[in-house]
Amino acid sequence: MEPFKIKMVEPLPMLSREQRAAALRSADYNLFRLGADQVTIDLFTDSGTGAMSAAQWAALMVGDESYAGARSFFRFERVVGELTGHPHILPTHQGRAAERILFSCLLRPGQVSVSNTHFDTTRANVELIGGRALDLPCRAAAELDGKEPFKGNLDVEELESLLARGVDVGCVVMTVTNNAGGGQPVSMANLEAVRRVCDRHAVPFFLDAARFAENAYLITQREPGYESRAPRQVAEEMFALADGCVASLKKDAIANIGGLITLRSAELAARCRELLIATEGFPTYGGLAGRDLEALAQGLLEVTDPAYLRHRADTATWFADELESAGFPCVRPAGCHAVYVDARRVLPHVPARRFPAHALACELYLEGGVRGFEVGTLSFGRVLEDGREEEAPHELLRLALPRRVYTRSHLEHVVRSAAAVSARAGSISGYRITEAPRSLRHFTAKLVPA
Ligand code: F0G
């Protein structure tokens, strides 16, 4: 059961099927173009969509809004410092701002950033400064229903051979958990192995720590030797291995906005602070309000609660099991922040160039007002010079789980909607783009049923 009770409620928009069909048509069949009032259950993202606790709302009231030296910053700094052990702590307004500042100060043009998988904004920020973002996911990551417990791991042999060949690697960034790779965790053994390789070659090692607590919890559940460890303790060990981190605090700080850079190097911190002042704000607020810093500090203390994390992980596993029984096979084992439906297996007759995961997302919305996120050829493919469509490696529909927002009966509604969609899967057709920009097309593309 949920280890919390509900004190404040928000009504859900309830639309008829006809209203949903009209909404989808007027959104040009792009779920980014829907208004939130047209969505009943919004599983688009777990980012910035969590419900704050009573203690977080209370903390907002003591926020200190001083421009410099705000009391709220010092509380935030203390909480983050105790968690990470990193001495230099820079708040930013969200994760991608932290990425931009760190990579601008760390990488030279032409250098390579290696990751288990760069999240898309992380990749974009490496490329913006003329770097190259290279993903080295472990082999097990490609097997969607494989039983391997740590499919978020990095291929250490590949990293070693890259460095042995003399490739100019400017940093290694481990994304915990690996969002783009299906929300899969990274093991402590893998983090330690990456650390050793980085030490041998004097390469700085960072975490993209957006979902650090969920990764730490999955280590306690899946990695031999960590069964009796508290998630908080494991999280501290993960941070202890790194030279610093970037993080979107819109996830595991359970607040609606915020980001973070932590560093061990005073010299790198000084450079980042300069850029922070020029583009985000003074280092004691970094683009956030004092009240945000209070809510974030409180959220970072709450998120490693074992009862909360157990409920979250169990919910994701239960949800994946139920969806699978309803005819929506999911990536296994489930992580924490989302389940990923394998659209190719639900709609085998829809080719990648007709966006099967997008088609599934549209049908789930039509059926139950549920909004999911396409992770497939619409988002990650592109049109080649000869007009052909480059396909993404997988066609997934991500159903993200906002923190502390939806109860099990809300998710039961999603499962019933999935069963109805799956019962008529054979009659579902794909989509065709009628208008799209050259890059990041999924945000604004217009489509029609093919
Ligand atoms: N890193 C990871 C692993 C992320 O998942 C995200 C955002 C970011 C960085 C960027 O952080 O949004 O605060 O600027 N992920 C969201 C998602 C958008 O829906 O998965 P941000």
Tab-separated table of C-alpha atoms and ligand atoms in Angstrom:
chain	number	residue	atom	x	y	z
A	1	MET	CA	0.000	0.000	0.000
A	2	GLU	CA	1.012	3.634	-0.342
A	3	PRO	CA	3.089	4.576	2.745
A	4	PHE	CA	1.380	7.984	2.887
A	5	LYS	CA	-2.124	9.383	3.081
A	6	ILE	CA	-3.582	12.149	0.969
A	7	LYS	CA	-4.151	15.615	2.415
A	8	MET	CA	-4.798	17.681	-0.687
A	9	VAL	CA	-6.579	16.595	-3.838
A	10	GLU	CA	-6.922	17.814	-7.399
A	11	PRO	CA	-9.869	16.751	-9.588
A	12	LEU	CA	-9.027	14.668	-12.662
A	13	PRO	CA	-10.252	15.899	-16.045
A	14	MET	CA	-12.915	13.418	-17.236
A	15	LEU	CA	-13.616	13.523	-20.961
A	16	SER	CA	-15.898	11.482	-23.174
A	17	ARG	CA	-14.406	9.377	-25.930
A	18	GLU	CA	-15.764	11.885	-28.485
A	19	GLN	CA	-14.049	14.737	-26.634
A	20	ARG	CA	-10.763	12.830	-26.581
A	21	ALA	CA	-11.006	12.040	-30.295
A	22	ALA	CA	-11.624	15.739	-31.021
A	23	ALA	CA	-8.752	16.773	-28.722
A	24	LEU	CA	-6.358	14.394	-30.462
A	25	ARG	CA	-7.415	15.646	-33.877
A	26	SER	CA	-6.941	19.275	-32.909
A	27	ALA	CA	-3.542	18.403	-31.379
A	28	ASP	CA	-2.525	17.077	-34.828
A	29	TYR	CA	-2.065	13.633	-33.228
A	30	ASN	CA	0.889	14.872	-31.155
A	31	LEU	CA	0.449	14.317	-27.401
A	32	PHE	CA	2.831	17.233	-26.651
A	33	ARG	CA	0.155	19.494	-28.137
A	34	LEU	CA	-2.608	18.368	-25.740
A	35	GLY	CA	-3.622	20.628	-22.894
A	36	ALA	CA	-3.216	19.057	-19.453
A	37	ASP	CA	-6.987	19.556	-18.960
A	38	GLN	CA	-7.541	17.084	-21.784
A	39	VAL	CA	-5.560	14.325	-20.023
A	40	THR	CA	-7.064	12.104	-17.312
A	41	ILE	CA	-3.982	10.141	-16.178
A	42	ASP	CA	-0.732	11.864	-17.152
A	43	LEU	CA	2.156	9.403	-17.363
A	44	PHE	CA	4.140	11.603	-19.775
A	45	THR	CA	7.036	12.130	-17.336
A	46	ASP	CA	8.141	11.689	-13.726
A	47	SER	CA	10.033	15.005	-13.974
A	48	GLY	CA	8.737	17.888	-11.883
A	49	THR	CA	5.389	16.112	-11.515
A	50	GLY	CA	5.776	14.683	-7.998
A	51	ALA	CA	3.548	15.542	-5.027
A	52	MET	CA	5.383	17.339	-2.235
A	53	SER	CA	4.974	16.217	1.369
A	54	ALA	CA	3.477	18.265	4.190
A	55	ALA	CA	7.033	18.883	5.423
A	56	GLN	CA	8.064	20.205	1.995
A	57	TRP	CA	5.077	22.573	1.810
A	58	ALA	CA	5.910	23.743	5.326
A	59	ALA	CA	9.547	24.269	4.319
A	60	LEU	CA	8.426	26.619	1.525
A	61	MET	CA	7.171	29.042	4.156
A	62	VAL	CA	10.594	29.445	5.745
A	63	GLY	CA	12.315	30.031	2.406
A	64	ASP	CA	14.807	32.895	2.616
A	65	GLU	CA	14.679	34.960	-0.565
A	66	SER	CA	17.858	36.984	0.015
A	67	TYR	CA	19.868	37.512	-3.164
A	68	ALA	CA	23.180	36.569	-1.543
A	69	GLY	CA	23.844	34.293	1.414
A	70	ALA	CA	20.278	33.002	1.733
A	71	ARG	CA	19.706	30.768	4.775
A	72	SER	CA	17.865	28.331	2.493
A	73	PHE	CA	21.002	27.855	0.410
A	74	PHE	CA	23.038	26.867	3.444
A	75	ARG	CA	20.420	24.263	4.411
A	76	PHE	CA	20.441	22.927	0.834
A	77	GLU	CA	24.243	22.924	0.784
A	78	ARG	CA	24.420	21.022	4.072
A	79	VAL	CA	21.890	18.360	2.981
A	80	VAL	CA	23.547	17.844	-0.429
A	81	GLY	CA	27.029	17.861	1.127
A	82	GLU	CA	26.095	15.180	3.675
A	83	LEU	CA	24.567	13.013	0.955
A	84	THR	CA	27.308	13.309	-1.670
A	85	GLY	CA	30.438	14.113	0.338
A	86	HIS	CA	31.306	16.574	-2.448
A	87	PRO	CA	32.557	19.923	-1.122
A	88	HIS	CA	31.434	22.289	-3.920
A	89	ILE	CA	27.690	22.595	-4.398
A	90	LEU	CA	26.070	24.709	-7.111
A	91	PRO	CA	22.294	24.893	-7.533
A	92	THR	CA	20.830	25.405	-11.028
A	93	HIS	CA	17.263	25.844	-12.242
A	94	GLN	CA	17.101	22.323	-13.720
A	95	GLY	CA	19.250	19.425	-14.857
A	96	ARG	CA	20.098	20.595	-18.352
A	97	ALA	CA	21.467	23.910	-17.030
A	98	ALA	CA	23.834	21.928	-14.809
A	99	GLU	CA	24.900	19.866	-17.852
A	100	ARG	CA	25.542	22.944	-19.979
A	101	ILE	CA	27.667	24.599	-17.298
A	102	LEU	CA	29.670	21.486	-16.411
A	103	PHE	CA	30.445	20.462	-20.009
A	104	SER	CA	31.330	24.044	-21.012
A	105	CYS	CA	33.927	24.156	-18.231
A	106	LEU	CA	35.140	20.561	-18.479
A	107	LEU	CA	35.307	19.519	-22.135
A	108	ARG	CA	37.362	20.895	-25.000
A	109	PRO	CA	35.912	20.780	-28.531
A	110	GLY	CA	36.654	17.387	-30.095
A	111	GLN	CA	36.786	15.563	-26.760
A	112	VAL	CA	34.559	12.566	-26.107
A	113	SER	CA	32.076	12.157	-23.268
A	114	VAL	CA	31.395	8.468	-22.571
A	115	SER	CA	28.222	7.262	-20.844
A	116	ASN	CA	26.175	4.115	-20.254
A	117	THR	CA	23.644	6.244	-22.195
A	118	HIS	CA	23.510	10.035	-22.358
A	119	PHE	CA	20.024	11.372	-21.729
A	120	ASP	CA	18.984	13.433	-24.784
A	121	THR	CA	19.643	16.871	-23.197
A	122	THR	CA	22.986	15.588	-21.876
A	123	ARG	CA	23.976	14.529	-25.378
A	124	ALA	CA	22.786	17.863	-26.777
A	125	ASN	CA	24.895	19.799	-24.254
A	126	VAL	CA	28.028	17.758	-25.053
A	127	GLU	CA	27.477	18.353	-28.775
A	128	LEU	CA	26.721	22.072	-28.334
A	129	ILE	CA	30.264	22.726	-27.148
A	130	GLY	CA	31.733	20.647	-29.988
A	131	GLY	CA	32.231	17.431	-28.023
A	132	ARG	CA	31.193	13.932	-29.025
A	133	ALA	CA	28.758	11.921	-26.877
A	134	LEU	CA	29.469	8.198	-27.029
A	135	ASP	CA	27.119	5.630	-25.461
A	136	LEU	CA	28.630	2.319	-24.331
A	137	PRO	CA	25.692	0.398	-22.809
A	138	CYS	CA	26.388	-3.178	-21.696
A	139	ARG	CA	25.319	-5.903	-24.115
A	140	ALA	CA	22.398	-7.053	-21.933
A	141	ALA	CA	20.771	-3.620	-22.398
A	142	ALA	CA	19.628	-4.571	-25.897
A	143	GLU	CA	17.592	-7.574	-24.703
A	144	LEU	CA	14.302	-6.004	-23.726
A	145	ASP	CA	12.933	-8.976	-21.793
A	146	GLY	CA	16.300	-10.372	-20.594
A	147	LYS	CA	16.482	-11.129	-16.868
A	148	GLU	CA	19.854	-9.427	-16.228
A	149	PRO	CA	19.383	-7.279	-13.055
A	150	PHE	CA	21.674	-4.359	-14.041
A	151	LYS	CA	20.969	-3.569	-17.665
A	152	GLY	CA	21.972	0.057	-16.978
A	153	ASN	CA	25.656	-0.938	-16.704
A	154	LEU	CA	28.384	0.475	-18.929
A	155	ASP	CA	30.505	-1.864	-21.061
A	156	VAL	CA	33.785	-1.510	-19.135
A	157	GLU	CA	35.845	-3.505	-21.666
A	158	GLU	CA	34.757	-1.149	-24.444
A	159	LEU	CA	35.716	1.851	-22.303
A	160	GLU	CA	39.092	0.322	-21.535
A	161	SER	CA	39.791	-0.423	-25.202
A	162	LEU	CA	38.734	3.089	-26.229
A	163	LEU	CA	41.193	4.606	-23.759
A	164	ALA	CA	43.926	2.144	-24.729
A	165	ARG	CA	43.544	3.330	-28.347
A	166	GLY	CA	44.271	6.850	-27.136
A	167	VAL	CA	40.831	8.340	-27.814
A	168	ASP	CA	40.636	11.743	-26.096
A	169	VAL	CA	37.974	11.054	-23.456
A	170	GLY	CA	37.164	14.212	-21.470
A	171	CYS	CA	34.812	12.573	-18.973
A	172	VAL	CA	32.700	9.548	-18.169
A	173	VAL	CA	29.093	10.194	-17.096
A	174	MET	CA	27.118	7.353	-15.543
A	175	THR	CA	23.363	7.910	-15.733
A	176	VAL	CA	21.713	6.377	-12.661
A	177	THR	CA	19.199	4.939	-13.361
A	178	ASN	CA	19.592	4.740	-17.107
A	179	ASN	CA	16.490	6.591	-18.298
A	180	ALA	CA	17.049	6.314	-22.053
A	181	GLY	CA	17.940	2.638	-21.626
A	182	GLY	CA	14.602	1.628	-20.091
A	183	GLY	CA	15.037	2.959	-16.537
A	184	GLN	CA	17.513	0.198	-15.722
A	185	PRO	CA	19.864	0.457	-12.721
A	186	VAL	CA	23.678	0.439	-12.623
A	187	SER	CA	25.349	-1.945	-10.143
A	188	MET	CA	27.871	-0.811	-7.537
A	189	ALA	CA	30.355	-3.296	-9.051
A	190	ASN	CA	30.023	-1.538	-12.411
A	191	LEU	CA	30.436	1.930	-10.870
A	192	GLU	CA	33.574	0.674	-9.075
A	193	ALA	CA	34.980	-0.867	-12.254
A	194	VAL	CA	34.386	2.361	-14.200
A	195	ARG	CA	36.064	4.312	-11.384
A	196	ARG	CA	39.162	2.083	-11.604
A	197	VAL	CA	39.449	2.543	-15.374
A	198	CYS	CA	39.003	6.317	-15.002
A	199	ASP	CA	41.724	6.391	-12.325
A	200	ARG	CA	44.169	4.485	-14.547
A	201	HIS	CA	43.651	6.959	-17.377
A	202	ALA	CA	43.122	10.113	-15.276
A	203	VAL	CA	39.622	10.704	-16.674
A	204	PRO	CA	37.094	12.509	-14.460
A	205	PHE	CA	34.078	10.416	-13.487
A	206	PHE	CA	30.622	11.964	-12.950
A	207	LEU	CA	27.157	10.743	-12.100
A	208	ASP	CA	24.006	11.968	-13.804
A	209	ALA	CA	22.239	11.462	-10.504
A	210	ALA	CA	18.635	12.370	-11.409
A	211	ARG	CA	17.342	9.048	-10.004
A	212	PHE	CA	20.123	8.227	-7.515
A	213	ALA	CA	17.776	6.990	-4.767
A	214	GLU	CA	15.930	4.607	-7.068
A	215	ASN	CA	19.258	3.232	-8.314
A	216	ALA	CA	20.466	2.818	-4.717
A	217	TYR	CA	17.273	0.977	-3.735
A	218	LEU	CA	17.553	-1.407	-6.707
A	219	ILE	CA	21.150	-2.164	-5.659
A	220	THR	CA	19.874	-3.212	-2.198
A	221	GLN	CA	17.362	-5.508	-3.922
A	222	ARG	CA	19.476	-6.996	-6.698
A	223	GLU	CA	23.195	-6.881	-5.872
A	224	PRO	CA	24.709	-9.598	-3.672
A	225	GLY	CA	26.266	-8.122	-0.541
A	226	TYR	CA	23.957	-5.096	-0.381
A	227	GLU	CA	20.795	-6.791	0.988
A	228	SER	CA	21.177	-5.401	4.485
A	229	ARG	CA	22.323	-1.914	3.473
A	230	ALA	CA	19.952	1.081	3.699
A	231	PRO	CA	19.304	2.880	0.391
A	232	ARG	CA	20.736	6.076	1.896
A	233	GLN	CA	23.997	4.300	2.737
A	234	VAL	CA	24.240	2.867	-0.787
A	235	ALA	CA	23.531	6.304	-2.281
A	236	GLU	CA	26.378	7.783	-0.236
A	237	GLU	CA	28.690	5.029	-1.531
A	238	MET	CA	27.683	5.765	-5.124
A	239	PHE	CA	28.502	9.467	-4.720
A	240	ALA	CA	31.751	8.610	-2.923
A	241	LEU	CA	33.014	6.961	-6.129
A	242	ALA	CA	32.450	10.044	-8.288
A	243	ASP	CA	34.390	13.264	-8.848
A	244	GLY	CA	31.075	15.082	-8.951
A	245	CYS	CA	27.577	14.940	-10.328
A	246	VAL	CA	25.013	16.755	-12.386
A	247	ALA	CA	21.406	16.167	-11.447
A	248	SER	CA	17.923	17.137	-12.365
A	249	LEU	CA	16.313	17.570	-8.934
A	250	LYS	CA	12.869	17.383	-10.562
A	251	LYS	CA	12.988	13.626	-10.055
A	252	ASP	CA	14.461	12.232	-6.828
A	253	ALA	CA	14.255	15.491	-4.865
A	254	ILE	CA	10.449	15.188	-5.337
A	255	ALA	CA	10.051	18.874	-6.108
A	256	ASN	CA	8.752	20.659	-9.171
A	257	ILE	CA	11.908	22.488	-10.254
A	258	GLY	CA	15.655	22.396	-9.543
A	259	GLY	CA	19.043	21.145	-10.635
A	260	LEU	CA	22.487	20.609	-9.184
A	261	ILE	CA	26.226	20.424	-9.846
A	262	THR	CA	28.525	18.963	-7.182
A	263	LEU	CA	32.298	18.853	-7.532
A	264	ARG	CA	35.422	17.774	-5.713
A	265	SER	CA	37.747	20.026	-7.715
A	266	ALA	CA	37.939	23.583	-6.356
A	267	GLU	CA	39.433	24.790	-9.624
A	268	LEU	CA	36.628	23.324	-11.781
A	269	ALA	CA	34.070	24.630	-9.277
A	270	ALA	CA	35.481	28.155	-9.622
A	271	ARG	CA	35.080	28.028	-13.410
A	272	CYS	CA	31.542	26.612	-13.156
A	273	ARG	CA	30.610	29.271	-10.588
A	274	GLU	CA	31.665	32.027	-12.999
A	275	LEU	CA	29.401	30.658	-15.717
A	276	LEU	CA	26.648	30.036	-13.166
A	277	ILE	CA	26.669	33.720	-12.188
A	278	ALA	CA	26.597	34.826	-15.826
A	279	THR	CA	23.745	32.536	-16.894
A	280	GLU	CA	21.756	31.175	-13.924
A	281	GLY	CA	22.186	33.436	-10.918
A	282	PHE	CA	24.316	34.078	-7.862
A	283	PRO	CA	25.764	30.807	-6.464
A	284	THR	CA	23.521	30.896	-3.377
A	285	TYR	CA	20.365	30.518	-5.488
A	286	GLY	CA	21.407	29.487	-9.024
A	287	GLY	CA	18.145	30.386	-10.749
A	288	LEU	CA	15.902	29.036	-7.969
A	289	ALA	CA	13.829	30.740	-5.297
A	290	GLY	CA	14.923	30.257	-1.675
A	291	ARG	CA	11.691	28.347	-1.069
A	292	ASP	CA	12.588	25.915	-3.878
A	293	LEU	CA	15.919	25.202	-2.177
A	294	GLU	CA	14.052	24.428	1.074
A	295	ALA	CA	11.636	22.024	-0.648
A	296	LEU	CA	14.515	20.338	-2.482
A	297	ALA	CA	16.559	19.876	0.702
A	298	GLN	CA	13.561	18.314	2.457
A	299	GLY	CA	12.772	16.101	-0.572
A	300	LEU	CA	16.352	14.809	-0.693
A	301	LEU	CA	15.986	13.670	2.923
A	302	GLU	CA	12.634	11.955	2.267
A	303	VAL	CA	13.452	10.159	-0.954
A	304	THR	CA	15.749	7.515	0.540
A	305	ASP	CA	13.018	6.335	2.966
A	306	PRO	CA	13.008	2.540	2.420
A	307	ALA	CA	9.191	2.294	2.733
A	308	TYR	CA	8.715	4.938	0.039
A	309	LEU	CA	11.238	3.305	-2.307
A	310	ARG	CA	9.841	-0.186	-1.736
A	311	HIS	CA	6.362	1.023	-2.594
A	312	ARG	CA	7.642	2.771	-5.694
A	313	ALA	CA	9.609	-0.208	-7.011
A	314	ASP	CA	6.812	-2.673	-6.165
A	315	THR	CA	4.291	-0.469	-7.961
A	316	ALA	CA	6.402	-0.427	-11.128
A	317	THR	CA	6.810	-4.228	-11.058
A	318	TRP	CA	3.095	-4.791	-10.380
A	319	PHE	CA	2.194	-2.345	-13.164
A	320	ALA	CA	4.495	-4.101	-15.665
A	321	ASP	CA	3.004	-7.513	-14.698
A	322	GLU	CA	-0.569	-6.260	-15.080
A	323	LEU	CA	0.136	-4.539	-18.399
A	324	GLU	CA	1.761	-7.688	-19.680
A	325	SER	CA	-1.350	-9.729	-18.736
A	326	ALA	CA	-3.410	-7.101	-20.558
A	327	GLY	CA	-1.387	-7.704	-23.753
A	328	PHE	CA	1.221	-4.933	-23.350
A	329	PRO	CA	4.628	-6.677	-22.912
A	330	CYS	CA	7.098	-4.525	-20.964
A	331	VAL	CA	10.884	-4.172	-20.660
A	332	ARG	CA	12.070	-6.462	-17.837
A	333	PRO	CA	12.974	-6.333	-15.059
A	334	ALA	CA	10.981	-3.151	-14.366
A	335	GLY	CA	12.922	-0.227	-12.864
A	336	CYS	CA	11.224	2.386	-10.656
A	337	HIS	CA	10.336	5.555	-12.499
A	338	ALA	CA	8.491	4.132	-15.498
A	339	VAL	CA	7.468	1.034	-17.350
A	340	TYR	CA	8.365	0.720	-21.015
A	341	VAL	CA	5.909	-1.126	-23.293
A	342	ASP	CA	7.396	-2.942	-26.287
A	343	ALA	CA	5.158	-1.553	-29.040
A	344	ARG	CA	6.647	-3.810	-31.725
A	345	ARG	CA	5.117	-6.807	-29.967
A	346	VAL	CA	1.689	-5.158	-29.586
A	347	LEU	CA	1.550	-3.800	-33.144
A	348	PRO	CA	3.804	-6.111	-35.185
A	349	HIS	CA	2.019	-5.057	-38.393
A	350	VAL	CA	3.002	-1.367	-38.003
A	351	PRO	CA	6.499	-0.700	-39.428
A	352	ALA	CA	8.958	1.618	-37.631
A	353	ARG	CA	8.484	4.322	-40.283
A	354	ARG	CA	4.809	4.431	-39.233
A	355	PHE	CA	5.732	4.938	-35.553
A	356	PRO	CA	4.146	1.967	-33.708
A	357	ALA	CA	4.911	3.301	-30.197
A	358	HIS	CA	3.343	6.619	-31.133
A	359	ALA	CA	0.289	4.798	-32.497
A	360	LEU	CA	0.003	2.927	-29.201
A	361	ALA	CA	0.303	6.195	-27.238
A	362	CYS	CA	-2.527	7.746	-29.291
A	363	GLU	CA	-4.774	4.685	-28.800
A	364	LEU	CA	-4.168	4.606	-25.046
A	365	TYR	CA	-5.161	8.268	-24.901
A	366	LEU	CA	-8.297	7.672	-27.000
A	367	GLU	CA	-9.264	4.699	-24.872
A	368	GLY	CA	-8.673	6.024	-21.362
A	369	GLY	CA	-7.325	9.578	-21.472
A	370	VAL	CA	-3.878	8.220	-20.538
A	371	ARG	CA	-0.830	10.105	-21.817
A	372	GLY	CA	2.440	8.183	-22.334
A	373	PHE	CA	5.660	9.113	-24.124
A	374	GLU	CA	6.990	7.614	-27.343
A	375	VAL	CA	10.608	6.420	-27.135
A	376	GLY	CA	11.088	5.198	-30.682
A	377	THR	CA	11.507	6.282	-34.268
A	378	LEU	CA	9.394	9.444	-33.940
A	379	SER	CA	11.623	10.803	-31.124
A	380	PHE	CA	14.982	9.230	-31.972
A	381	GLY	CA	14.854	8.518	-35.707
A	382	ARG	CA	15.356	11.084	-38.464
A	383	VAL	CA	14.896	11.489	-42.184
A	384	LEU	CA	18.068	10.591	-44.133
A	385	GLU	CA	19.366	12.518	-47.173
A	386	ASP	CA	17.700	10.048	-49.547
A	387	GLY	CA	14.324	10.532	-47.828
A	388	ARG	CA	14.318	7.218	-45.992
A	389	GLU	CA	13.532	7.081	-42.282
A	390	GLU	CA	16.409	6.091	-39.955
A	391	GLU	CA	14.917	3.728	-37.381
A	392	ALA	CA	15.426	3.838	-33.604
A	393	PRO	CA	16.746	0.631	-31.991
A	394	HIS	CA	13.471	0.037	-30.123
A	395	GLU	CA	9.854	1.139	-30.342
A	396	LEU	CA	8.853	1.757	-26.734
A	397	LEU	CA	5.976	3.512	-25.030
A	398	ARG	CA	7.166	4.923	-21.692
A	399	LEU	CA	4.519	5.143	-18.987
A	400	ALA	CA	6.264	7.235	-16.322
A	401	LEU	CA	5.148	7.223	-12.709
A	402	PRO	CA	4.987	10.674	-11.089
A	403	ARG	CA	6.088	10.381	-7.442
A	404	ARG	CA	3.284	10.042	-4.837
A	405	VAL	CA	0.638	11.230	-7.325
A	406	TYR	CA	-1.417	8.310	-8.608
A	407	THR	CA	-2.846	5.462	-6.533
A	408	ARG	CA	-3.127	1.854	-7.584
A	409	SER	CA	-6.719	2.289	-8.745
A	410	HIS	CA	-5.574	4.989	-11.171
A	411	LEU	CA	-3.085	2.514	-12.588
A	412	GLU	CA	-5.805	-0.159	-12.743
A	413	HIS	CA	-7.669	2.223	-15.033
A	414	VAL	CA	-4.556	2.367	-17.248
A	415	VAL	CA	-4.381	-1.441	-17.306
A	416	ARG	CA	-8.072	-1.724	-18.302
A	417	SER	CA	-7.472	0.818	-21.074
A	418	ALA	CA	-4.421	-1.159	-22.250
A	419	ALA	CA	-6.502	-4.379	-22.354
A	420	ALA	CA	-9.121	-2.672	-24.531
A	421	VAL	CA	-6.436	-1.339	-26.889
A	422	SER	CA	-4.733	-4.693	-27.099
A	423	ALA	CA	-8.058	-6.427	-27.937
A	424	ARG	CA	-8.324	-4.329	-31.104
A	425	ALA	CA	-4.575	-4.129	-31.833
A	426	GLY	CA	-4.982	-5.705	-35.303
A	427	SER	CA	-7.122	-2.798	-36.499
A	428	ILE	CA	-4.702	-0.062	-35.293
A	429	SER	CA	-2.768	1.693	-38.034
A	430	GLY	CA	0.381	3.814	-37.882
A	431	TYR	CA	0.964	7.521	-38.434
A	432	ARG	CA	2.528	9.748	-41.027
A	433	ILE	CA	4.217	13.134	-40.392
A	434	THR	CA	2.687	16.057	-42.289
A	435	GLU	CA	4.884	18.821	-40.840
A	436	ALA	CA	8.035	18.719	-38.681
A	437	PRO	CA	11.147	20.779	-37.897
A	438	ARG	CA	14.581	19.365	-38.787
A	439	SER	CA	15.678	18.597	-35.227
A	440	LEU	CA	13.796	17.494	-32.080
A	441	ARG	CA	10.787	16.907	-34.308
A	442	HIS	CA	8.684	14.959	-31.811
A	443	PHE	CA	7.994	18.067	-29.701
A	444	THR	CA	6.123	19.934	-32.421
A	445	ALA	CA	5.497	17.546	-35.355
A	446	LYS	CA	2.020	17.314	-36.869
A	447	LEU	CA	0.802	13.849	-37.841
A	448	VAL	CA	-2.181	12.059	-39.378
A	449	PRO	CA	-3.240	8.394	-39.203
A	450	ALA	CA	-1.660	6.567	-42.144
B	1	F0G	N1	19.287	13.501	-17.046
B	1	F0G	C1	18.331	12.563	-17.010
B	1	F0G	C2	18.717	11.133	-16.747
B	1	F0G	C3	16.992	12.909	-17.229
B	1	F0G	O1	16.049	11.964	-17.193
B	1	F0G	C4	16.659	14.266	-17.477
B	1	F0G	C5	15.276	14.678	-17.730
B	1	F0G	C6	17.695	15.211	-17.495
B	1	F0G	C7	18.999	14.790	-17.276
B	1	F0G	C8	17.453	16.676	-17.760
B	1	F0G	O2	16.946	17.280	-16.626
B	1	F0G	O3	14.673	18.042	-17.339
B	1	F0G	O4	15.735	18.886	-15.238
B	1	F0G	O5	16.601	19.612	-17.427
B	1	F0G	N2	14.346	13.864	-17.955
B	1	F0G	C9	12.931	14.152	-18.141
B	1	F0G	C10	12.197	12.901	-18.546
B	1	F0G	C11	12.642	15.321	-19.002
B	1	F0G	O6	10.993	13.004	-18.868
B	1	F0G	O7	12.761	11.819	-18.514
B	1	F0G	P1	15.935	18.523	-16.670
